[in-house]
mmCIF file of C-alpha atoms in Angstrom:
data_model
loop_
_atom_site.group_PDB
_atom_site.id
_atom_site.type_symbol
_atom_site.label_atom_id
_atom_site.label_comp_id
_atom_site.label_asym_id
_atom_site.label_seq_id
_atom_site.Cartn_x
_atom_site.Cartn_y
_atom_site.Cartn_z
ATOM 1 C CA UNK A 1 12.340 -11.029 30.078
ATOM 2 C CA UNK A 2 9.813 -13.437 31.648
ATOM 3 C CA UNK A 3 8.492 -16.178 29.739
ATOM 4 C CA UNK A 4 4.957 -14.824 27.450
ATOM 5 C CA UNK A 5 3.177 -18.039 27.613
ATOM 6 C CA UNK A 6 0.121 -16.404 27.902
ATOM 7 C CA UNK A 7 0.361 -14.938 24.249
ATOM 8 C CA UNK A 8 0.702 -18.658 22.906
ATOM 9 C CA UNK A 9 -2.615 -19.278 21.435
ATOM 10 C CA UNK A 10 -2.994 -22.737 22.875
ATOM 11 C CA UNK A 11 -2.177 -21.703 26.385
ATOM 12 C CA UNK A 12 -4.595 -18.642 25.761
ATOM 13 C CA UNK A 13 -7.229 -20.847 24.227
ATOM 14 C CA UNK A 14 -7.434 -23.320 26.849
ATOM 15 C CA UNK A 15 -6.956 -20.484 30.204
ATOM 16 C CA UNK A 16 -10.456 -19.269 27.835
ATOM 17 C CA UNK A 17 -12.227 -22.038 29.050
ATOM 18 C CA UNK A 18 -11.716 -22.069 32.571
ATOM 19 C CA UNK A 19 -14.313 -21.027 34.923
ATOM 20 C CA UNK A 20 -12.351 -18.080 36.163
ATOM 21 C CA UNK A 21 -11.944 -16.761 32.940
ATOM 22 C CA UNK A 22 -15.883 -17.087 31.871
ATOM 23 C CA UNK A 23 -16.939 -16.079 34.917
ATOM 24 C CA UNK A 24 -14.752 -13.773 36.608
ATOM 25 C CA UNK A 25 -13.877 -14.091 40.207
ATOM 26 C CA UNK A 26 -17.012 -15.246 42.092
ATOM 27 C CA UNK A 27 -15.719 -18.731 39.836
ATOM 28 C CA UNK A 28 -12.552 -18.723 41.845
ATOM 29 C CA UNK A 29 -12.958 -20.560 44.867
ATOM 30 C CA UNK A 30 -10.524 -19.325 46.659
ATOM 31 C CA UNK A 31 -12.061 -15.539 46.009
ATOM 32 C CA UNK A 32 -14.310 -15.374 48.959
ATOM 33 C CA UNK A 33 -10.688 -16.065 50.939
ATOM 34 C CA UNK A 34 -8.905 -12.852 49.450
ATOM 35 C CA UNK A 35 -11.539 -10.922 49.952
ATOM 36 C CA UNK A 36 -11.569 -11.454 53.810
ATOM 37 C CA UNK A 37 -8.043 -10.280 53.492
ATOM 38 C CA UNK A 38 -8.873 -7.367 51.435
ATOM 39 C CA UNK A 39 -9.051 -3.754 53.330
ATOM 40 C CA UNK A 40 -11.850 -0.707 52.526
ATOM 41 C CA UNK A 41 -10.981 -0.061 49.104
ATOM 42 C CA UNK A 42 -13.336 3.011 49.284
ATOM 43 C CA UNK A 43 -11.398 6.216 47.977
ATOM 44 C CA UNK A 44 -7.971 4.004 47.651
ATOM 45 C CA UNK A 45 -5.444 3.250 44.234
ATOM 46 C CA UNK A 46 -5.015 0.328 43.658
ATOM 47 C CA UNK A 47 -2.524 -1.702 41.045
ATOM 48 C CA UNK A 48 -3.547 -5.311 40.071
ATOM 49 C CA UNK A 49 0.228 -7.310 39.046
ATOM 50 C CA UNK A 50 -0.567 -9.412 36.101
ATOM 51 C CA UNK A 51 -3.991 -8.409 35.689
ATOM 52 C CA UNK A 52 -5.364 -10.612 33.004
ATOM 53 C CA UNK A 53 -8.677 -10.417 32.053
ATOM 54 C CA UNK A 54 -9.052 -7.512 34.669
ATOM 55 C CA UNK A 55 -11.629 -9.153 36.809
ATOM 56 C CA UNK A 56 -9.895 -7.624 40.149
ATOM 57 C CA UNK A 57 -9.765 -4.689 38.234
ATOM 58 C CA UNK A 58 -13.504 -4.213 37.932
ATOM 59 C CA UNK A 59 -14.077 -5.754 41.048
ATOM 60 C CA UNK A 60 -11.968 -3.117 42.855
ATOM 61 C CA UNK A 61 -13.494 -0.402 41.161
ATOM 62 C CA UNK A 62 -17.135 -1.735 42.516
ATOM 63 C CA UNK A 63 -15.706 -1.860 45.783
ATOM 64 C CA UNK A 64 -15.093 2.201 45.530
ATOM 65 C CA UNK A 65 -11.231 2.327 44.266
ATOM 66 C CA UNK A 66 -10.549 5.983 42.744
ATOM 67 C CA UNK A 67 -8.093 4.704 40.309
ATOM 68 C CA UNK A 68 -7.144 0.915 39.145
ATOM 69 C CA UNK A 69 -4.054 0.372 36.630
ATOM 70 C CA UNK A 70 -3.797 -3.378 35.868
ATOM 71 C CA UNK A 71 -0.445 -4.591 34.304
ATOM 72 C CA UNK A 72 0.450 -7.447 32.337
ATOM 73 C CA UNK A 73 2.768 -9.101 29.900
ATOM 74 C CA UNK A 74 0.435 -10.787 27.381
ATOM 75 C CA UNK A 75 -0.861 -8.951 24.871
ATOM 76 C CA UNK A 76 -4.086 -11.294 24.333
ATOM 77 C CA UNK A 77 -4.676 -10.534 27.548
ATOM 78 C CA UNK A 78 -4.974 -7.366 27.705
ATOM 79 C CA UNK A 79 -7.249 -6.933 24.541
ATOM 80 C CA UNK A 80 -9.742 -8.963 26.291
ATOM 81 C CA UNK A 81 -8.979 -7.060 29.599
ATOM 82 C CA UNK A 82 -9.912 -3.965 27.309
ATOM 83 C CA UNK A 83 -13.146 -5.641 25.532
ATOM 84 C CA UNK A 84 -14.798 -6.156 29.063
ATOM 85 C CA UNK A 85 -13.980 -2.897 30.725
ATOM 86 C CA UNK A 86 -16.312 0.132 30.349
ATOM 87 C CA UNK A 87 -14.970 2.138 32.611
ATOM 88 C CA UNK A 88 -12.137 5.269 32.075
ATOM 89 C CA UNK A 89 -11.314 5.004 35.848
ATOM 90 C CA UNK A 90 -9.786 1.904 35.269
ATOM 91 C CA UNK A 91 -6.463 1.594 32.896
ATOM 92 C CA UNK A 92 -3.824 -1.153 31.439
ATOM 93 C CA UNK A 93 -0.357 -1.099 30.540
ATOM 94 C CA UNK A 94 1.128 -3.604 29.059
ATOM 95 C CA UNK A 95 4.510 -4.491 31.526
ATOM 96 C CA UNK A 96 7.215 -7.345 32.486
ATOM 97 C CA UNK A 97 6.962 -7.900 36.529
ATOM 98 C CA UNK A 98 10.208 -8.604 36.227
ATOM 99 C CA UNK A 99 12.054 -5.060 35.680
ATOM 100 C CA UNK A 100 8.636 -3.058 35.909
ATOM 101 C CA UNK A 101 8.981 0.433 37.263
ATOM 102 C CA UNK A 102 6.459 1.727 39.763
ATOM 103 C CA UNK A 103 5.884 5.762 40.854
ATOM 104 C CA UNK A 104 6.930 6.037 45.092
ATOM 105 C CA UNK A 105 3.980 5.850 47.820
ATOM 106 C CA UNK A 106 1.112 5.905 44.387
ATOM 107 C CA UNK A 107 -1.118 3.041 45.753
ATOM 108 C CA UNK A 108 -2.651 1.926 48.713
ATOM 109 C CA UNK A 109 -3.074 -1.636 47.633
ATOM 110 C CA UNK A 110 -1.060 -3.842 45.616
ATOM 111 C CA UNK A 111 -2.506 -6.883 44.156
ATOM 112 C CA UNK A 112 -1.775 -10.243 42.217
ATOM 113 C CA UNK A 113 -3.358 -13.361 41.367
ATOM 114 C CA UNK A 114 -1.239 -16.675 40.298
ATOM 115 C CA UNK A 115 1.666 -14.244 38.928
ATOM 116 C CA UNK A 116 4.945 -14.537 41.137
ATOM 117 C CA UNK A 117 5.697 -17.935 40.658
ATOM 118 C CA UNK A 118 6.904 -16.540 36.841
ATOM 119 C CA UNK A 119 9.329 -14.904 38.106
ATOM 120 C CA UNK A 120 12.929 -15.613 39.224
ATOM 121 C CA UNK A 121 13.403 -13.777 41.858
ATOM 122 C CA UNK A 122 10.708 -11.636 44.249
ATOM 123 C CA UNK A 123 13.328 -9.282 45.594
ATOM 124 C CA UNK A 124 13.568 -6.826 42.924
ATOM 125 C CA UNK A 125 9.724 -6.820 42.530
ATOM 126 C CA UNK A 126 9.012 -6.967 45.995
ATOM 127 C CA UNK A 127 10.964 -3.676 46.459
ATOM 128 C CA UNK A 128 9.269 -2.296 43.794
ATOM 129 C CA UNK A 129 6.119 -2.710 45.149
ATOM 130 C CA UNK A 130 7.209 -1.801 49.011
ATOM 131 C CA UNK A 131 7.969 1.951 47.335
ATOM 132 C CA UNK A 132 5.101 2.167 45.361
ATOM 133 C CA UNK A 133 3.138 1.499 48.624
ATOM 134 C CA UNK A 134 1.940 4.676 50.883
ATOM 135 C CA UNK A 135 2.781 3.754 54.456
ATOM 136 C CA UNK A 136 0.485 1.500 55.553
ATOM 137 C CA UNK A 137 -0.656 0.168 51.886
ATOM 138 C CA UNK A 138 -0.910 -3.678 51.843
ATOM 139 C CA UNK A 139 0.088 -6.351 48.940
ATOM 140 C CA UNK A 140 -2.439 -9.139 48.838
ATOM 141 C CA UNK A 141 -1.336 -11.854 46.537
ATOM 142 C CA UNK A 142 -1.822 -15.384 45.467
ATOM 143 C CA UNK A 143 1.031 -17.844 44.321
ATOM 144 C CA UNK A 144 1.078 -21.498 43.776
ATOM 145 C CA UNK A 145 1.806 -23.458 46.850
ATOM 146 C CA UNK A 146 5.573 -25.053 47.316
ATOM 147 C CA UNK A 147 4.210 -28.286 48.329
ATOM 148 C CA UNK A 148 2.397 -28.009 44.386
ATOM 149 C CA UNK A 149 5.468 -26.736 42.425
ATOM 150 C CA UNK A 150 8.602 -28.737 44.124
ATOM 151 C CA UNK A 151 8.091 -31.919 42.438
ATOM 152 C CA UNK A 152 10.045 -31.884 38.679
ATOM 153 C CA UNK A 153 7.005 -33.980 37.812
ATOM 154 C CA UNK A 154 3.901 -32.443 39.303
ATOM 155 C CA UNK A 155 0.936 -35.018 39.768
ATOM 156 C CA UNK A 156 -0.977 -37.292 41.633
ATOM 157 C CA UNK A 157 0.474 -40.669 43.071
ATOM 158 C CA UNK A 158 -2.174 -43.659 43.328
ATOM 159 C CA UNK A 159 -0.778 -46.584 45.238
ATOM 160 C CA UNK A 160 -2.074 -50.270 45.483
ATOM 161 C CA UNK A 161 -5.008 -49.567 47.196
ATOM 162 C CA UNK A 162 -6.473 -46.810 45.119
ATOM 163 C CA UNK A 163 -5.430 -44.257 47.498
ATOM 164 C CA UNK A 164 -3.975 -41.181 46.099
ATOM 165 C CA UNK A 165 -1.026 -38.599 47.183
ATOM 166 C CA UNK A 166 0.217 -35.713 45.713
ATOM 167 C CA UNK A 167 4.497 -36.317 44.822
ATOM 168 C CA UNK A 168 6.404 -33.882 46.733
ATOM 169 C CA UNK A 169 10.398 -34.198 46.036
ATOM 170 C CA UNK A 170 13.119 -31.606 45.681
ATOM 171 C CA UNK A 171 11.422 -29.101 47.652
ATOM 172 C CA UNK A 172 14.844 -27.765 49.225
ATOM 173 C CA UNK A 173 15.671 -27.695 45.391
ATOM 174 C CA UNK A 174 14.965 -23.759 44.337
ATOM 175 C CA UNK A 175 14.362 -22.658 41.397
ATOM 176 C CA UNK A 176 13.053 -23.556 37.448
ATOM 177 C CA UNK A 177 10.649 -26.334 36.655
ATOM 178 C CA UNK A 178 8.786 -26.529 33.357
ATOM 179 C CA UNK A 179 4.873 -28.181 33.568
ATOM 180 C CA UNK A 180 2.969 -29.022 30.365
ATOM 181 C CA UNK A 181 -0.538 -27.751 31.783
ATOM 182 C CA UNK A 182 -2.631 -25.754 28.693
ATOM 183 C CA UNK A 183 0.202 -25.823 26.759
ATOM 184 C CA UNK A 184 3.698 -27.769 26.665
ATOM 185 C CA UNK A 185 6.803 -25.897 28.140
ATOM 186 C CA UNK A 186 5.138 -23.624 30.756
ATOM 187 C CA UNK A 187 8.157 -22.187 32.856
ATOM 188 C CA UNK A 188 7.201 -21.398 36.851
ATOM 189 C CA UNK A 189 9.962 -21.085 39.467
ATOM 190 C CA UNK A 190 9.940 -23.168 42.734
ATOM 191 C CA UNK A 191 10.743 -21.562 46.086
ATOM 192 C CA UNK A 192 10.433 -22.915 49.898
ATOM 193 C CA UNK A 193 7.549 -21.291 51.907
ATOM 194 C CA UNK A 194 10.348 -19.886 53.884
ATOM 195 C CA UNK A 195 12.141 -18.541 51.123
ATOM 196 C CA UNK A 196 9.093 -16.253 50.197
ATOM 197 C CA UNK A 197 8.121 -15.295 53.529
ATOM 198 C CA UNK A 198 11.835 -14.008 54.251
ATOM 199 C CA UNK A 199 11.612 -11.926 50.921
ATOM 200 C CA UNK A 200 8.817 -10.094 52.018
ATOM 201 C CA UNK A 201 9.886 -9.709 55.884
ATOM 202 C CA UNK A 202 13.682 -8.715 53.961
ATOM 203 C CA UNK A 203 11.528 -5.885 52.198
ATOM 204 C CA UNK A 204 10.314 -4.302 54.832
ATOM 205 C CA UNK A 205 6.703 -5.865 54.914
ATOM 206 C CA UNK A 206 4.790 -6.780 58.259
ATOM 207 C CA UNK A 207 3.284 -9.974 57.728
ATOM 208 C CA UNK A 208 -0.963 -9.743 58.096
ATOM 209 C CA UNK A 209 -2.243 -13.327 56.941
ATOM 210 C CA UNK A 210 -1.363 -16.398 55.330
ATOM 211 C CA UNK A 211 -3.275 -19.084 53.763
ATOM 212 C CA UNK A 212 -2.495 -22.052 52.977
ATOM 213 C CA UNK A 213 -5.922 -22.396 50.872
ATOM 214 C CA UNK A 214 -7.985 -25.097 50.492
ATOM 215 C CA UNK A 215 -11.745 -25.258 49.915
ATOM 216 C CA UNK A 216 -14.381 -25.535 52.668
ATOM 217 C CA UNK A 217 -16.886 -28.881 53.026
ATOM 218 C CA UNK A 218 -19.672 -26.408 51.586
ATOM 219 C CA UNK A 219 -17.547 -25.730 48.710
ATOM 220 C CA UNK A 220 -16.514 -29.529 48.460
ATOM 221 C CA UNK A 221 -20.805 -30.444 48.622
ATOM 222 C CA UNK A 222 -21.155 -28.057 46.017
ATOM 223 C CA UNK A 223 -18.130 -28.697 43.445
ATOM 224 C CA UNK A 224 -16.884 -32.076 44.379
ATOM 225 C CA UNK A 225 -14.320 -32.037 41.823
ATOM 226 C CA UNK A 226 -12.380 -29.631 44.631
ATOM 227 C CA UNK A 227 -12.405 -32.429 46.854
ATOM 228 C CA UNK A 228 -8.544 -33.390 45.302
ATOM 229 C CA UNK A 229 -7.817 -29.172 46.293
ATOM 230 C CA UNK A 230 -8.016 -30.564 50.181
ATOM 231 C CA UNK A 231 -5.322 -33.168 50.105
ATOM 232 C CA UNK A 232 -2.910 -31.040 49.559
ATOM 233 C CA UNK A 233 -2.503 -27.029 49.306
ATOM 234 C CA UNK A 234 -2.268 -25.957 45.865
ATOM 235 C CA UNK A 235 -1.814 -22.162 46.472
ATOM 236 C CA UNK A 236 -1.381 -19.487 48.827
ATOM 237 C CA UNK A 237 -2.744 -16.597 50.002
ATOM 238 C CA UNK A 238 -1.069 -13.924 51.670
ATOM 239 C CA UNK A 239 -1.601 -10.649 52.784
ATOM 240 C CA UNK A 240 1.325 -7.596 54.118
ATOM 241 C CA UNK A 241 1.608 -4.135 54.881
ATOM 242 C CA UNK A 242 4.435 -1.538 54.319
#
């Protein structure tokens, strides 16, 4: 079973306070991104992976989805996904990524946000999600950027001259690394670029778009603190079709 960090109250009290979580998506600056790689959700199901709060859930629902089902393992989570959604075309389920089971061809869009790097292994989720797909359906997703997780010590590098660099070691080194970020002992898994393009071309998916995000000079103007989010990629987006 994956790692619940989510339902430790520390973790859960400090994700509270970021923007995204006070202010839903338009406080994600990388949302105006994944919606540009979004397709008409007019008249379409959708399924939001590790839904959260359930701001994509709403969001798609706005956008003129039939049906949403969000899924998630946290149990906090969920409650507050519940306490902010009015709306009975919209459902959660409470669900591990990891051995989930998904009805064949029910969606037409498959969505996740900061999820898959929880997980082991993509493969058996990946084919999950290519059969709950109709032909055609697309899987948008976000995960955190290899060049972020590879280090075993992520963090920024200042050398003699003030000039800062973000570590990157053991990135042909797959696999486990624990970060103390919200709370202490947060497990994520580490895999090449390459690794999780392959799994999704090895599932049958046709690459659409990827994004090596990072935020724009208006964005930088704006926020400057996301002036550190342009030296190096901390996630990425990526879009692909069944």
């Amino acid at each position: 079973m994956s790692q619940n960090i989510y339902d430790n109250q520390a973790f859960f009290d400090g994700y509270a306070q970021l923007p995204r979580s006070q202010f839903g998506l338009e406080a994600a600056p990388e949302w105006k991104s994944i919606q540009a790689m979004l397709p008409d959700l007019s008249g379409k199901r959708v399924i939001d992976l590790g839904c959260g709060y359930g701001w994509f859930c709403r969001s798609a629902r706005n956008a003129g989805a039939t049906e949403v089902l969000g899924i998630d393992l946290s149990e906090k989570m969920l409650a507050r996904a519940r306490e902010l959604t009015d709306d009975s075309g919209i459902s959660y389920q409470l669900g591990d990524l990891e051995q989930v089971a998904l009805p064949s061809q029910a969606f037409d869009l498959v969505y996740s946000s900061l999820t898959l790097h929880y997980l082991p292994d993509l493969a058996p989720l990946l084919g999950a999600i290519y059969q709950t797909l109709q032909p055609g359906g697309w899987l948008v997703f976000t995960t955190e950027h290899p060049i972020y997780t590879c280090a075993v010590r992520q963090g920024w590098l200042t050398d003699s001259e003030g000039q800062r660099s973000w570590a990157v070691n053991n990135y042909q080194n797959e696999g486990r690394r624990v970060s103390n970020w919200l709370a202490d002992g947060v497990i994520k898994y580490h895999r090449t670029l390459g690794t999780t393009l392959n799994a999704l071309i090895a599932a049958g998916f046709v690459l659409r778009h990827v994004d090596e995000w990072g935020p724009s000079a208006e964005q930088i103007t704006a926020t400057p603190a996301l002036a550190e989010e342009a030296e190096r990629p901390m996630m990425m987006l990526i879009s692909a079709q069944r």
